[in-house]
Coordinates of C-alpha atoms in Angstrom, one line a residue:
X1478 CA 86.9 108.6 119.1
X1479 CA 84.1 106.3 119.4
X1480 CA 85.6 103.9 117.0
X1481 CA 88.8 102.1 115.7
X1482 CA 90.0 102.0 112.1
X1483 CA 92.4 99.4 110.5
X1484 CA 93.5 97.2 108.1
X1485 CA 94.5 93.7 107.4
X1486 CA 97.1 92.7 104.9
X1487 CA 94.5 89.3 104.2
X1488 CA 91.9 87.8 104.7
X1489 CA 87.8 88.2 104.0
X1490 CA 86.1 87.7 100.7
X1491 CA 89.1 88.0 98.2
X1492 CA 91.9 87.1 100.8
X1493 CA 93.4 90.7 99.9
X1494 CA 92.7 92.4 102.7
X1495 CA 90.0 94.7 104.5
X1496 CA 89.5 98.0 105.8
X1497 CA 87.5 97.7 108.6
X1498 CA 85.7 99.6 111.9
X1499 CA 85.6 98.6 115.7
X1500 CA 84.5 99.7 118.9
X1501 CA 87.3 100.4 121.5
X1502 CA 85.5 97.5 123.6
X1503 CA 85.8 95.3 121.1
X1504 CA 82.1 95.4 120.0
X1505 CA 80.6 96.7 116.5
X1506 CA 82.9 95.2 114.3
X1507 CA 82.1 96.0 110.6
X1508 CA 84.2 95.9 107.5
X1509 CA 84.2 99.0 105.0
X1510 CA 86.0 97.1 102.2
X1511 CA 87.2 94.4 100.9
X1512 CA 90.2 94.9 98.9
X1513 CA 90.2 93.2 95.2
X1514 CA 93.5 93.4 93.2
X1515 CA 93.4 95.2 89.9
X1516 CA 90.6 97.3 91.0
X1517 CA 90.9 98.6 94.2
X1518 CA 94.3 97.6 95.5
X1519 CA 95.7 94.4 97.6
X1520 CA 97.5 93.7 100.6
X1521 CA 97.4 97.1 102.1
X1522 CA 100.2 97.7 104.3
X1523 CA 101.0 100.7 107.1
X1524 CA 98.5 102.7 108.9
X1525 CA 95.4 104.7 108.0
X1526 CA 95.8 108.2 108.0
X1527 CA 92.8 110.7 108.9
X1528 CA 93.0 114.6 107.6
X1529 CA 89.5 115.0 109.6
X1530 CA 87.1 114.2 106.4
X1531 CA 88.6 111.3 104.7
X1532 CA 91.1 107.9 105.8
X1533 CA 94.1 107.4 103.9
X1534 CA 96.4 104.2 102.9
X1535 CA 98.4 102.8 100.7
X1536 CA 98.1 99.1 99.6
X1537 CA 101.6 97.1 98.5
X1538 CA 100.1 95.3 95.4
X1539 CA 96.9 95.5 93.0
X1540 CA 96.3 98.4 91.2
X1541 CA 96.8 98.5 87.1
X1542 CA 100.1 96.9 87.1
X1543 CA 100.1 95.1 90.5
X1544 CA 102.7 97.5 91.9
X1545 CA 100.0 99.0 94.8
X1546 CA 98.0 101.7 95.1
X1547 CA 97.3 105.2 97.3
X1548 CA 93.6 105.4 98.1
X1549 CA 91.0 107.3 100.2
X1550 CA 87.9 106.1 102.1
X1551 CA 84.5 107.8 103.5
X1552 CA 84.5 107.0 107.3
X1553 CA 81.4 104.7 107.1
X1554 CA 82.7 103.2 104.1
X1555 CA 80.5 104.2 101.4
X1556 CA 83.1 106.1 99.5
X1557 CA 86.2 105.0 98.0
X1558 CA 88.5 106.1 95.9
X1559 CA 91.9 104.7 94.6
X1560 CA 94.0 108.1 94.0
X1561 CA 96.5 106.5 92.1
X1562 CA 98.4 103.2 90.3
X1563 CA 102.1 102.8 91.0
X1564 CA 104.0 101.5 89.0
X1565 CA 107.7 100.4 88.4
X1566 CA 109.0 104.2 86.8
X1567 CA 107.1 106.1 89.2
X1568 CA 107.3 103.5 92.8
X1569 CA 106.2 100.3 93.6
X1570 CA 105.3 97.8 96.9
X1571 CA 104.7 100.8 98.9
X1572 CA 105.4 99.9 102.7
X1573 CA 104.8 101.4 105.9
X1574 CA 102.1 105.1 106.2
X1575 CA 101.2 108.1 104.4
X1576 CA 101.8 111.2 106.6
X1577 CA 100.9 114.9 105.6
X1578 CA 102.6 118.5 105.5
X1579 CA 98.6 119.6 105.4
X1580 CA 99.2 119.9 101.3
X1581 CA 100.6 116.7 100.1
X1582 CA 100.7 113.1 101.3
X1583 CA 104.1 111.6 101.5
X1584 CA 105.0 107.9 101.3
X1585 CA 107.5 105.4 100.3
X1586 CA 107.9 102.5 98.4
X1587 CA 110.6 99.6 98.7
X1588 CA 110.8 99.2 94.6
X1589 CA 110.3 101.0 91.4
X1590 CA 111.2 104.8 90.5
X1591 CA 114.3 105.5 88.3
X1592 CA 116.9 103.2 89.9
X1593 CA 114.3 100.8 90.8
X1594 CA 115.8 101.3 94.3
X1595 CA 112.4 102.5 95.6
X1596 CA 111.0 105.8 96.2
X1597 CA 110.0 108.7 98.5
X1598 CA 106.7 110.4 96.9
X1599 CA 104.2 113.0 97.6
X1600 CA 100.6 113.2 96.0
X1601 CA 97.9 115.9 97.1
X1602 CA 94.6 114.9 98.5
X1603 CA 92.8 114.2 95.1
X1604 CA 95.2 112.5 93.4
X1605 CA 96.8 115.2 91.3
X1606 CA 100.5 116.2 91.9
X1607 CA 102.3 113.0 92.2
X1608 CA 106.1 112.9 92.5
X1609 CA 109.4 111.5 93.8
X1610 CA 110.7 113.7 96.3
X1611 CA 113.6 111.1 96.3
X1612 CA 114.7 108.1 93.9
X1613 CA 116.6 105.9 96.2
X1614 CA 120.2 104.6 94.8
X1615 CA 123.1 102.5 95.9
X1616 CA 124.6 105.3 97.1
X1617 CA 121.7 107.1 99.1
X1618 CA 120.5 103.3 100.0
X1619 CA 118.3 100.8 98.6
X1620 CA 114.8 99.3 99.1
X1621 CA 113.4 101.5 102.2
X1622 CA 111.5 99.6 104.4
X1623 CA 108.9 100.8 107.1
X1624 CA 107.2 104.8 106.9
X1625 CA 109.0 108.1 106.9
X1626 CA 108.9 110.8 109.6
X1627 CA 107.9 114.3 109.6
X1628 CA 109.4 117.0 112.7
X1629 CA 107.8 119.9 113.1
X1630 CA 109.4 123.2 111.7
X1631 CA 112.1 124.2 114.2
X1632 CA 112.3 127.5 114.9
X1633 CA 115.0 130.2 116.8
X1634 CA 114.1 133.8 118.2

């Protein structure tokens, strides 16, 4: 830890959001990226995660079809890379963090996916894999809000 990472949901060039890097004192501010709609994303949302070589996110709009995107970014910034569009079929206005089995990402949206009821998805580290582990209906509950949660493997001798 010698520096912080983060996001804003606006603001900056495009009023779309950053991705930026600060020093624990509050010194050495610099922004990595400035989020620009179709392109790159918008109005990321949810925390960063970190697998050790690359950060992580998901932003709740932009993309192809405005429905938000799942990215990666170089720790200095240089690299970026949007892994994937959602869209309404698949999952859309993803909320909340990514979190990791080590294999495949997992995060959720609030809309989209078969019922339009939002999603739970996972999507490997380069993009390829994507799926719903869960399409959300009236039944199992509607527009899921905030990340999901992980426990470790519980075990019994």
């Amino acid at each position: 830890g010698t520096f912080l990472y983060g996001m804003t949901e606006e603001g900056r060039a495009n009023n779309l959001g950053t991705i930026y890097t600060i020093k624990p004192d509050g010194t050495v501010y610099t922004k990595l990226l400035d989020f620009a709609g179709k392109t790159n994303g918008s109005n990321p949302n949810g925390s960063l995660f970190y697998n050790g070589v690359w950060l992580f996110g998901m932003c709740s709009k932009g993309g192809t079809s405005d429905n938000g995107v799942v990215f990666k970014i170089s720790l200095d910034g240089k690299w970026y890379y949007k892994l994937f569009d959602l869209d309404t079929a698949k999952g859309s206005n993803p909320l909340g963090s990514l979190i990791s089995d080590g294999n495949f990402l997992y995060g959720m949206t609030q809309n989209g996916g078969i019922n339009k009821h939002g999603v739970i998805f996972k999507i490997k580290f380069d993009g390829t894999g994507y799926s719903n582990v869960i399409d959300f209906t009236d039944v199992k509950g509607e527009n899921p809000a905030g990340s999901v949660f992980m426990t470790e493997p519980f075990y019994t001798e």
